[in-house]
Short mmCIF file of C-alpha atoms in Angstrom, two decimals:
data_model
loop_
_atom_site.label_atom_id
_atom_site.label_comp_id
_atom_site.label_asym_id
_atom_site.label_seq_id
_atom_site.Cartn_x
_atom_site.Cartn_y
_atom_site.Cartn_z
CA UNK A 1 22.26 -52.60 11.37
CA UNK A 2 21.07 -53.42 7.70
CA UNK A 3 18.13 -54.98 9.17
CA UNK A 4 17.30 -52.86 11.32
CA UNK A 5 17.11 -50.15 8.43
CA UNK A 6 15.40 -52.66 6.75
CA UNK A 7 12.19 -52.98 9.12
CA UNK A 8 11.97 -49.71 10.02
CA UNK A 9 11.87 -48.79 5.98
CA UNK A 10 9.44 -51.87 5.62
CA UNK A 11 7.48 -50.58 8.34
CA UNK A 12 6.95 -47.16 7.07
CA UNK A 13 3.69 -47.55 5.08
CA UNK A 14 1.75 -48.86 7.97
CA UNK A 15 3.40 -45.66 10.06
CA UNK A 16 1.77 -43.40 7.78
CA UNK A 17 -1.39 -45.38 7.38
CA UNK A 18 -1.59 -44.95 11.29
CA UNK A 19 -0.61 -41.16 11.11
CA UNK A 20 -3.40 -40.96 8.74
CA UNK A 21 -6.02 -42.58 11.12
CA UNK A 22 -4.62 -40.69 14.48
CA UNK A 23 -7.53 -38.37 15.76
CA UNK A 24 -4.71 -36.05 16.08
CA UNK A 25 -4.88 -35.46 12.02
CA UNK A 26 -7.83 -32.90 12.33
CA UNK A 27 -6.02 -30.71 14.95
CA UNK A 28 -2.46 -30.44 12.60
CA UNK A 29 -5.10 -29.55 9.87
CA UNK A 30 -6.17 -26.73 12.08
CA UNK A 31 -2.66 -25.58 13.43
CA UNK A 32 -2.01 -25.53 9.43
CA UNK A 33 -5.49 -23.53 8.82
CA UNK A 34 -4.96 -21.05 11.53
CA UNK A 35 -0.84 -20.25 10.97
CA UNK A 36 -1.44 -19.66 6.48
CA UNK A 37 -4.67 -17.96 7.36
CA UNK A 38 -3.12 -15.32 10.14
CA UNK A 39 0.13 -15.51 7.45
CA UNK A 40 -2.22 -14.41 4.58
CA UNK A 41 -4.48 -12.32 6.46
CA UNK A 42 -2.14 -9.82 7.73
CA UNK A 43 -0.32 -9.89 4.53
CA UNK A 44 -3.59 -8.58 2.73
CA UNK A 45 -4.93 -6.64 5.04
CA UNK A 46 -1.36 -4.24 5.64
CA UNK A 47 -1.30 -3.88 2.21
CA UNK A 48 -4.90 -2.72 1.48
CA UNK A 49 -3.95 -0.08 4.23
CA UNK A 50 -1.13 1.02 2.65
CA UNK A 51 -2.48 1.23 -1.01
CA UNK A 52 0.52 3.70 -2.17
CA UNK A 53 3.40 1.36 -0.52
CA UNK A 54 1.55 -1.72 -2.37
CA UNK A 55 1.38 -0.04 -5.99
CA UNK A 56 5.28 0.95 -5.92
CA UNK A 57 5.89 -2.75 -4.30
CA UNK A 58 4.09 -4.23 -7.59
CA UNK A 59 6.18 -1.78 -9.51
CA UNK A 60 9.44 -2.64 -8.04
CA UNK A 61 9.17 -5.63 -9.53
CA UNK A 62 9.12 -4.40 -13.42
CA UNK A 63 7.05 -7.10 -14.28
CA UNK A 64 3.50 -5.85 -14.91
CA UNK A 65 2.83 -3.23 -17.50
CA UNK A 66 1.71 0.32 -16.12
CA UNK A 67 -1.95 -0.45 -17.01
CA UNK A 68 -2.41 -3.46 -14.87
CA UNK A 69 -0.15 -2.47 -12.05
CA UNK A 70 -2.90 -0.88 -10.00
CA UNK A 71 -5.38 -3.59 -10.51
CA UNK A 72 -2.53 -6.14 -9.24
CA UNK A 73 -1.76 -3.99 -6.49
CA UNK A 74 -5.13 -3.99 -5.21
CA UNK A 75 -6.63 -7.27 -6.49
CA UNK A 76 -3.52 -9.33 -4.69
CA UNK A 77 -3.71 -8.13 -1.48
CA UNK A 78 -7.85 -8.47 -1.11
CA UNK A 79 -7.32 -12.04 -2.47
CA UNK A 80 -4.52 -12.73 0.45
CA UNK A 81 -7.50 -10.99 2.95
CA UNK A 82 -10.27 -13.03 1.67
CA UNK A 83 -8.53 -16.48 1.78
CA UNK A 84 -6.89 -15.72 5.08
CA UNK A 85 -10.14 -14.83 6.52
CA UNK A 86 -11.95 -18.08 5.30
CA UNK A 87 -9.17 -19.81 5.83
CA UNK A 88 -9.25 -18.84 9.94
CA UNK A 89 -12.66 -19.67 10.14
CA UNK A 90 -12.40 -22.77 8.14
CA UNK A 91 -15.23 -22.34 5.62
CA UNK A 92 -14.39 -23.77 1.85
CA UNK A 93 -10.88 -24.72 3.27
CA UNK A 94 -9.93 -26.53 0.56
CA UNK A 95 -11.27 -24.14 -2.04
CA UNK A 96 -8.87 -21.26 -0.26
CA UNK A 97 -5.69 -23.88 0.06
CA UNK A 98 -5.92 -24.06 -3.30
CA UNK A 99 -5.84 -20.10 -4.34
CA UNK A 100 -3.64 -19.84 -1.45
CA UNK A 101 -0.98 -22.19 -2.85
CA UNK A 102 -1.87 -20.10 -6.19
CA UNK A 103 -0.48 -17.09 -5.02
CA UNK A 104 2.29 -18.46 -2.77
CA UNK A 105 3.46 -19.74 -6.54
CA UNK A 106 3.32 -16.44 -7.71
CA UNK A 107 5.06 -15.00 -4.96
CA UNK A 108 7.76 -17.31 -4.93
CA UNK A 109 8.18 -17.17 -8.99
CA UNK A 110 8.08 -13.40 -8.67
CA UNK A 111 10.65 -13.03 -5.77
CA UNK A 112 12.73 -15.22 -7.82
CA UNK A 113 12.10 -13.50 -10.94
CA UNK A 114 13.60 -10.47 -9.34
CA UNK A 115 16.50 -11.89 -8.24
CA UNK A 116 17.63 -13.62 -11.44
CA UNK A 117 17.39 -10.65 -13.18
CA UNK A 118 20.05 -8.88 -10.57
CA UNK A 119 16.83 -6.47 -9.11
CA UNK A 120 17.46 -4.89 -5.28
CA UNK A 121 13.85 -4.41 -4.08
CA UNK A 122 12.02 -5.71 -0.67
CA UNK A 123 9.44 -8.03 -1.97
CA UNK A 124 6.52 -6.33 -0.10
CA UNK A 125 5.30 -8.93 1.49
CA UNK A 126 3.96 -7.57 4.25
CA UNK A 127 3.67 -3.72 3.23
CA UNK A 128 6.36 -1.70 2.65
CA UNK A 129 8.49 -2.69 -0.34
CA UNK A 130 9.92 -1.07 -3.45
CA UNK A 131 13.72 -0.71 -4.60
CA UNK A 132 15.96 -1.02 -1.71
CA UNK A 133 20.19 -1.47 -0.67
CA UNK A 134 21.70 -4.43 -2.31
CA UNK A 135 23.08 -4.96 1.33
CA UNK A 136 21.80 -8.68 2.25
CA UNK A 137 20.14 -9.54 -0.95
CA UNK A 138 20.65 -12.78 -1.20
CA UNK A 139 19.46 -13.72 2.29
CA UNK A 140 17.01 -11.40 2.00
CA UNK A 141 16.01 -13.48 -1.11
CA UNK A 142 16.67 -16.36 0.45
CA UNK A 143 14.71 -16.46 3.18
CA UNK A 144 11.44 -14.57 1.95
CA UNK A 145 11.71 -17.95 -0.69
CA UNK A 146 12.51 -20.10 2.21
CA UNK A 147 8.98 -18.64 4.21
CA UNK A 148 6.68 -19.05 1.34
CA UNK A 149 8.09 -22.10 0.43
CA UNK A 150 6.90 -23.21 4.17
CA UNK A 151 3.94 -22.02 3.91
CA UNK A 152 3.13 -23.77 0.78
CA UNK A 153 3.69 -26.91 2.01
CA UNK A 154 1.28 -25.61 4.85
CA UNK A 155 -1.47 -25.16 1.70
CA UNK A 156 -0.53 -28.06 0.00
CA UNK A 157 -1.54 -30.21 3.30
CA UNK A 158 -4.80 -28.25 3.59
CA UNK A 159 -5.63 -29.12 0.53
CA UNK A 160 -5.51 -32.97 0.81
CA UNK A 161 -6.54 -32.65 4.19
CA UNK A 162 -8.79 -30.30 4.59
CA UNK A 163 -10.88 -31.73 7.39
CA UNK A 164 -9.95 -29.94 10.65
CA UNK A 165 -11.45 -29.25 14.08
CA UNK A 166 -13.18 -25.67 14.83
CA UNK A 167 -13.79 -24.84 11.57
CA UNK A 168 -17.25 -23.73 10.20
CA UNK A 169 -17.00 -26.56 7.28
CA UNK A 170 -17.23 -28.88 10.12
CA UNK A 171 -19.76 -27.14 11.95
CA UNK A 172 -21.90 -26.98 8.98
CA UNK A 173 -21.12 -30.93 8.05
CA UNK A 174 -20.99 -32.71 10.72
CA UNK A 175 -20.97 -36.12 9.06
CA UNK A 176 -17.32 -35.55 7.64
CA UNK A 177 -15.86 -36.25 11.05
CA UNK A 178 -17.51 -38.45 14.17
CA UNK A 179 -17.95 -36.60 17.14
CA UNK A 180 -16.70 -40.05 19.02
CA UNK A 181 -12.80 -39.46 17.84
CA UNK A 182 -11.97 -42.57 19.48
CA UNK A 183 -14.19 -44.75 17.03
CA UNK A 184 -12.50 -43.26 14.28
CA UNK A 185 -11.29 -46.08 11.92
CA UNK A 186 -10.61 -44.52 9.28
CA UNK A 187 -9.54 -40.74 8.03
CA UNK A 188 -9.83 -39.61 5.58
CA UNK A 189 -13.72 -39.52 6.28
CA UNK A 190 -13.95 -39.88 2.38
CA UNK A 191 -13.17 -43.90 2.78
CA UNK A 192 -16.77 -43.79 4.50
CA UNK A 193 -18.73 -42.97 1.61
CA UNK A 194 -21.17 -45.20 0.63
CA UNK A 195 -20.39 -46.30 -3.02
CA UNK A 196 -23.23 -44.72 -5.35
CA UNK A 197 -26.23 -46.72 -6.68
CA UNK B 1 -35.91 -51.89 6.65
CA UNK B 2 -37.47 -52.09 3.53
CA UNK B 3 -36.48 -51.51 0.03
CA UNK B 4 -38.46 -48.34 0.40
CA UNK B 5 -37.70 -47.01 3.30
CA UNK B 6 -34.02 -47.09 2.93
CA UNK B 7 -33.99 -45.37 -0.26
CA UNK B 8 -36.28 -42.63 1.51
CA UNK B 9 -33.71 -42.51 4.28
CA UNK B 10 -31.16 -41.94 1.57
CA UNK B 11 -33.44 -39.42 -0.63
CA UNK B 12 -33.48 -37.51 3.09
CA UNK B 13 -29.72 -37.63 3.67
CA UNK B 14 -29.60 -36.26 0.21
CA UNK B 15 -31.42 -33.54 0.72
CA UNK B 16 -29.96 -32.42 4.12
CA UNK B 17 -26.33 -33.05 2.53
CA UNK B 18 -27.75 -30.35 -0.24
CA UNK B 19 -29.15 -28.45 2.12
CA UNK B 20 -25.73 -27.79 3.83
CA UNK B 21 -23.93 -27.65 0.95
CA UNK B 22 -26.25 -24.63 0.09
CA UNK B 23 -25.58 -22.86 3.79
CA UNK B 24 -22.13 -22.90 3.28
CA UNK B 25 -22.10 -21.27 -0.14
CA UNK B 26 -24.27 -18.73 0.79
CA UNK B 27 -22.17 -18.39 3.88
CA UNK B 28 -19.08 -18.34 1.94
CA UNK B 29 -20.55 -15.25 -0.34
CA UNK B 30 -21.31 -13.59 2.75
CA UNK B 31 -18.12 -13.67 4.01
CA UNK B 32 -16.04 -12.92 0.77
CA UNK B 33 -18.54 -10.16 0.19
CA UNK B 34 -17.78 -8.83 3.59
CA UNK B 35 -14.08 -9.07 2.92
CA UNK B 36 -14.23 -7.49 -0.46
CA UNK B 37 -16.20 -3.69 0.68
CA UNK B 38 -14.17 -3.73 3.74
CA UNK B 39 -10.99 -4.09 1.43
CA UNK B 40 -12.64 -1.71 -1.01
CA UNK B 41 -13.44 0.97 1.84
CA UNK B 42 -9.52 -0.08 3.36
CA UNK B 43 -7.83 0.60 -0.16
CA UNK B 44 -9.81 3.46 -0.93
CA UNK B 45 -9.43 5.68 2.17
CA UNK B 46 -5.87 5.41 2.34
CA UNK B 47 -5.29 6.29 -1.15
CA UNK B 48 -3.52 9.40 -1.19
CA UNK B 49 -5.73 11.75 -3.01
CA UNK B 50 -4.62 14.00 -5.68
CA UNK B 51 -6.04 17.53 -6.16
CA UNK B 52 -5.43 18.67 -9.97
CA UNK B 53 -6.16 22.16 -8.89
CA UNK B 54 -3.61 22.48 -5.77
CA UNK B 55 -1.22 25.30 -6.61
CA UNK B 56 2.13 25.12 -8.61
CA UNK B 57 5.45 26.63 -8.04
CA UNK B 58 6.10 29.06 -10.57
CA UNK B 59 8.12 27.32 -13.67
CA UNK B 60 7.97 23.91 -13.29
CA UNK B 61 8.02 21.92 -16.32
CA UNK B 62 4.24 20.16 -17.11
CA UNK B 63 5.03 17.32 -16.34
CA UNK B 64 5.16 19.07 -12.87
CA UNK B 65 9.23 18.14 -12.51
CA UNK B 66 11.57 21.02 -11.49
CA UNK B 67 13.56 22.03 -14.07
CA UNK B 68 17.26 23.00 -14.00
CA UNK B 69 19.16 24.27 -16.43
CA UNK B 70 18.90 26.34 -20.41
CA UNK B 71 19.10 23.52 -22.49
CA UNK B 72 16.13 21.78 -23.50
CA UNK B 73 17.20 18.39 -24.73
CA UNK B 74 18.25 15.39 -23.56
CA UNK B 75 16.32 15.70 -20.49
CA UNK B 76 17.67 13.69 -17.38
CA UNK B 77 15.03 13.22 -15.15
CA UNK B 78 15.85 12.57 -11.24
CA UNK B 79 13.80 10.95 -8.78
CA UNK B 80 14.53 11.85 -4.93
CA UNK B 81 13.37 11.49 -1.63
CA UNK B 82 15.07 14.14 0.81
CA UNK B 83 15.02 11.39 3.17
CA UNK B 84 17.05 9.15 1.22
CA UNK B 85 20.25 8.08 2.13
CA UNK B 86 21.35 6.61 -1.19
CA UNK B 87 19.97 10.11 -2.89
CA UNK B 88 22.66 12.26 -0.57
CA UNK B 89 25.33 9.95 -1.87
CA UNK B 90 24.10 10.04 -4.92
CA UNK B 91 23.92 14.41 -4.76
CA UNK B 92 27.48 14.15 -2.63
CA UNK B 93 29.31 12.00 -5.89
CA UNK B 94 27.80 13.61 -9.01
CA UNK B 95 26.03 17.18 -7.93
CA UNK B 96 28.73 18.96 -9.55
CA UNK B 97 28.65 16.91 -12.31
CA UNK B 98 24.85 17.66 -12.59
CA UNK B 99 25.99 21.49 -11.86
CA UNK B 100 28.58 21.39 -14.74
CA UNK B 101 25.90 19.49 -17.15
CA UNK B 102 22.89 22.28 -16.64
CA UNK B 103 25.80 24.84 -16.42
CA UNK B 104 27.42 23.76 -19.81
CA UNK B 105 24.08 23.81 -21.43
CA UNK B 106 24.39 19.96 -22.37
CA UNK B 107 21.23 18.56 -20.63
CA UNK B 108 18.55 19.81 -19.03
CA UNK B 109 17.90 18.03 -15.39
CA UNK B 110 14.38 17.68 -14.14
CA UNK B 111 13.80 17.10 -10.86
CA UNK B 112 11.21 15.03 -9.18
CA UNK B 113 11.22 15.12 -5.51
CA UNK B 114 9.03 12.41 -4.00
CA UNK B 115 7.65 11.60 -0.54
CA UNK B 116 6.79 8.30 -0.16
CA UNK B 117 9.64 7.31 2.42
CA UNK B 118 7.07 9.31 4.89
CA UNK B 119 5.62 6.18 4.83
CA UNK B 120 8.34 4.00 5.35
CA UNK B 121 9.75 6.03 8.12
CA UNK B 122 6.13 6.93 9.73
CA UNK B 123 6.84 10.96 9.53
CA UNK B 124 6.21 13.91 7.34
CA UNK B 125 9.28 14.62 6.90
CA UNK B 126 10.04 14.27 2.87
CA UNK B 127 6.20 15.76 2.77
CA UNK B 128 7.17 19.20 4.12
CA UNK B 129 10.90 19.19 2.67
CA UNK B 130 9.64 18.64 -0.92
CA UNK B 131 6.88 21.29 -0.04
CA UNK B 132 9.71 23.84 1.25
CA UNK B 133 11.91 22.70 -1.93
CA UNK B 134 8.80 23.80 -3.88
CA UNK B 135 8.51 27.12 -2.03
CA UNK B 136 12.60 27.68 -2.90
CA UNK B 137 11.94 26.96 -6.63
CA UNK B 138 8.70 29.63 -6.49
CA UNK B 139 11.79 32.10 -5.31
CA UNK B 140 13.88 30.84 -8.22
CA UNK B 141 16.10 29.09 -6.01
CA UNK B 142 15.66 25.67 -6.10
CA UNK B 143 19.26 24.36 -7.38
CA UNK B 144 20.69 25.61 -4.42
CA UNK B 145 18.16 25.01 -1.36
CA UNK B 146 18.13 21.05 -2.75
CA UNK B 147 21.99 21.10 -2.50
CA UNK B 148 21.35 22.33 1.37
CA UNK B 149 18.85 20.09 1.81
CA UNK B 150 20.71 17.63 1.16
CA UNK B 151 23.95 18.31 2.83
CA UNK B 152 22.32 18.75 6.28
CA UNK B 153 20.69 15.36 5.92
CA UNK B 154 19.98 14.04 9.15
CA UNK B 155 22.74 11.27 9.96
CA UNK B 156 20.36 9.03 10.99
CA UNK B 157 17.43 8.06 8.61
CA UNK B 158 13.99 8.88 9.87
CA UNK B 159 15.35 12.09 12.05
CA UNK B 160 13.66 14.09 9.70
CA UNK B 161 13.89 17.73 8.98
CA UNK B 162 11.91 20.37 11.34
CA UNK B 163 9.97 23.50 9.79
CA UNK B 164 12.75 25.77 11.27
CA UNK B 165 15.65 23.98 9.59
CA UNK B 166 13.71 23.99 6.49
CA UNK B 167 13.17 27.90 6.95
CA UNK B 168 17.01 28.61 7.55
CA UNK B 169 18.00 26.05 4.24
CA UNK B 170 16.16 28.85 2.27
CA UNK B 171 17.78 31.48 4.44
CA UNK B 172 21.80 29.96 3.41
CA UNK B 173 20.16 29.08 -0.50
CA UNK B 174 19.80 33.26 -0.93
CA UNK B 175 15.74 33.34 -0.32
CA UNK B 176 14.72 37.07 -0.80
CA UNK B 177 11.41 36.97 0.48
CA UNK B 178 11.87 35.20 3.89
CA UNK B 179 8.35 36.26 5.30
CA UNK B 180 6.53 34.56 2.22
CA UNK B 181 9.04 31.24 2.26
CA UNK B 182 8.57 31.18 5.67
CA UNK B 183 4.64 31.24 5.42
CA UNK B 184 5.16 29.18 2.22
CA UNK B 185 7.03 26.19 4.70
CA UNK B 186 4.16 26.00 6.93
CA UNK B 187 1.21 26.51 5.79
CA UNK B 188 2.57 23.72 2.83
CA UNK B 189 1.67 25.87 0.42
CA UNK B 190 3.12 23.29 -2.20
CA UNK B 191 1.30 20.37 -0.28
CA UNK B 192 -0.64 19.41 -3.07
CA UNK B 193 1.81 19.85 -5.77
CA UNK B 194 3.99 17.09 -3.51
CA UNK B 195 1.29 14.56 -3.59
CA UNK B 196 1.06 15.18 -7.05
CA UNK B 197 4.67 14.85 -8.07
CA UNK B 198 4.42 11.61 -6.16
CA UNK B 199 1.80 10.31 -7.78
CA UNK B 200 2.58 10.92 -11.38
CA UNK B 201 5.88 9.21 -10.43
CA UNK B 202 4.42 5.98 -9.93
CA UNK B 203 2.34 6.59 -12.69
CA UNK B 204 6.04 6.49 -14.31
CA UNK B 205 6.78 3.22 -12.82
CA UNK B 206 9.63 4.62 -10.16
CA UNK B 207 9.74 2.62 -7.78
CA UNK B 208 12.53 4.01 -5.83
CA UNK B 209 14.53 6.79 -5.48
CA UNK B 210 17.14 7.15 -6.70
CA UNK B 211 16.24 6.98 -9.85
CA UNK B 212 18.07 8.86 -12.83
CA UNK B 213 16.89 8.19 -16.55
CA UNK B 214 18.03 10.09 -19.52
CA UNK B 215 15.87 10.45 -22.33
CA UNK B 216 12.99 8.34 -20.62
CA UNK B 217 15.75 5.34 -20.15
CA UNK B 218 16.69 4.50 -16.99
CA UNK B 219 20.91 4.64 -15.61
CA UNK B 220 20.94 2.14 -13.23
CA UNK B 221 23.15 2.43 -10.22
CA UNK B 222 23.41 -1.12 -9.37
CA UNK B 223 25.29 -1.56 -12.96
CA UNK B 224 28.22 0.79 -11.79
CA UNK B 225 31.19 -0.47 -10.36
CA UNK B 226 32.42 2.50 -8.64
CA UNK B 227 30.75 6.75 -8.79
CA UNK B 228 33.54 7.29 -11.25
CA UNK B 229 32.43 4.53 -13.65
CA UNK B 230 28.85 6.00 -13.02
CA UNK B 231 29.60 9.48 -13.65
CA UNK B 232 31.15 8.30 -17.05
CA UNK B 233 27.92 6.20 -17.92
CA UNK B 234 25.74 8.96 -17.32
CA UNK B 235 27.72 10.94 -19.48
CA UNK B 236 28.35 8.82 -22.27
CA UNK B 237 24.19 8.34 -21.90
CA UNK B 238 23.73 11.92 -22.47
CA UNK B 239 25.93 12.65 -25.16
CA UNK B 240 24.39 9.31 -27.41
CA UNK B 241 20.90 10.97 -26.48
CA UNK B 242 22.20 14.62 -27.45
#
């Protein structure tokens, strides 16, 4: 039993390493891409559609001064729109993983933020929000933390892997991934780079 | 391959690399820039607007709150949606104490009747009942047309109220002039007014309703253990702000 622990634990490393080379790697890359970018997307885009739900949602969380709520309330939501959209089409997925895993922060540290100090609101996620029934909090709480927690990880993985398969990035760089998957050696395409002169 | 021609072949591959790099910035603008004005044009056309010249219901206070009551200090503002569940408890547990308050001369209670749960619950429902509440205070009967209001709530949230309920609330709150209320309730007379009181509300950071505050400082429901132990925080409230 021990041993057999043993060599499957031993044999980890080179179970990754091949995970890492599988021509599958590009295609989780793009399930990741496409499922944060629809996420974020729709997020934004109900919100900037709903511009007096979205102000009270900021508010609800008695956080931001009254001077900056507005801007927050707006700015947020076009931010979510922008990075879901490049994010679908894959163009400067890395750059958008990265502001997307931004804001999933700040989500998560403001949903939490409103809970520890004993606040009933709906987070506003995805429209609506604002001060609501105590009823359910802490699931409620629990679970919006749970989702963006989920789809941080999602971000997180984009951006160390941010090659993936019907994107524009690709389209427009060809070189970063062989068209022949099965001669694939190595992936991360970075390995491939010639060292400078 | 000489010397030469691989580091032309190399000079090329920079160049194309750049050249790419280049495409997909540009593209990138494009496409955030794309995003952005439709956002822009998005936010903007679903702002509610707000007309500083929409007509008033006579005696409301400037700060465009309904004001009940002789006394003019502390002032305990309300925030309420007619829609709002949690506001008919709210009116059902501690009206009379509100009544006895303005009554006694010991506060005087503003009211701020908002309308964003028309949102929420996709009608127009807290629209046109804030509008008709509007109408009733133009008739000098507001105090009594909210209590009515708010006692035939619709049991189920999002029912709404229809223009002919709101017409016979003004009828049972002692309206004199029906034909004017009546016109008053639909042509929305007050429409503007609503959106108004609604926005200025946010302005004031509410973010839900309800929400009472006395002297500008807010009594929080959630921090009462029962109505009882509420109505005595709101009164202990008033009398350290009197």
């Amino acid at each position: 039993m021990n041993s057999w622990i043993q060599r499957h634990v031993a044999s980890l490393p080179s179970m990754i390493d091949t995970m890492m080379r599988s021509p599958r790697m590009p295609w989780i890359s793009t399930l990741a891409r496409l499922v944060l970018g629809v996420v974020m997307f729709y997020a934004g885009i109900l919100k900037l559609f709903e511009p007096d739900e979205a102000l009270r949602a900021v508010q609800a969380y008695r956080i931001l001064p009254a001077a900056i709520d507005d801007v927050v309330a707006f700015g947020l939501p076009l931010l979510e729109a922008v990075v879901g959209v490049l994010l679908l089409l894959g163009l400067g997925t890395r750059l958008a993983a990265w502001i997307a895993g931004g804001l999933l922060i700040v989500f998560i540290a403001g949903i939490t933020s409103a809970w520890v100090r004993g606040l009933s609101i709906d987070c506003g996620c995805f429209g609506g929000g604002g001060d609501v029934l105590a009823t359910g909090k802490a699931w409620r709480y629990t679970s919006e933390i749970l989702r963006d927690t989920g789809l941080l990880v999602l971000a997180i993985w984009l951006a160390r892997f941010p090659t993936s398969r019907l994107a524009l990035d690709r389209m427009l760089d060809p070189g970063s991934l062989p068209d022949e998957l099965d001669q694939i050696d190595t992936y991360p395409s970075e390995k491939h780079k010639e060292p400078s002169a | 391959m000489s010397k030469n021609d691989s580091r032309q072949a190399k000079q090329l591959a920079e160049q194309e690399a750049a050249r790419r790099r280049r495409t997909r910035n540009i593209l990138i603008g494009a496409v955030v820039a794309v995003v952005v004005v439709a956002g822009i044009i998005a936010w903007a056309s679903n702002r509610t607007e707000t007309d500083a010249t929409a007509a008033v219901p006579a005696g409301i206070d400037s700060d465009l709150g309904v004001p009940v009551g002789t006394a003019s200090s502390p002032v305990v503002d309300i925030y309420e949606d007619f829609q709002c569940p949690i506001c008919k408890t709210l009116e059902d547990n501690i009206g009379q104490t509100l009544q006895q308050i303005t009554d006694n001369g010991d506060a005087k209670v503003v009211y701020h009747i908002m309308s964003f749960l028309d949102n929420n619950l996709r009608n127009d429902s807290s629209t046109r009942a804030a509008n008709a509440a509007g109408c009733a205070q133009d008739q000098g009967v507001f105090p009594a047309y909210h209590a009515e209001v708010f006692a035939n709530q619709p049991v189920n949230e999002g029912d709404g109220y229809t223009d002919e309920q709101l017409i016979t609330f003004g009828e049972t709150a002692g309206v004199e002039d029906m034909d004017q209320f009546r016109a008053c309730v639909t042509d929305g007379t007050f429409a503007g007014w609503v959106t108004r009181v609604e926005r200025r509300a946010e302005d004031d950071q509410i973010s839900g309703t309800p929400t009472v505050l006395v002297n500008g400082t807010r009594v929080d429901l959630g921090q009462a253990s029962s109505w009882d132990d509420y109505i005595n925080q709101l009164t202990i409230a008033i009398q350290q702000a009197g």
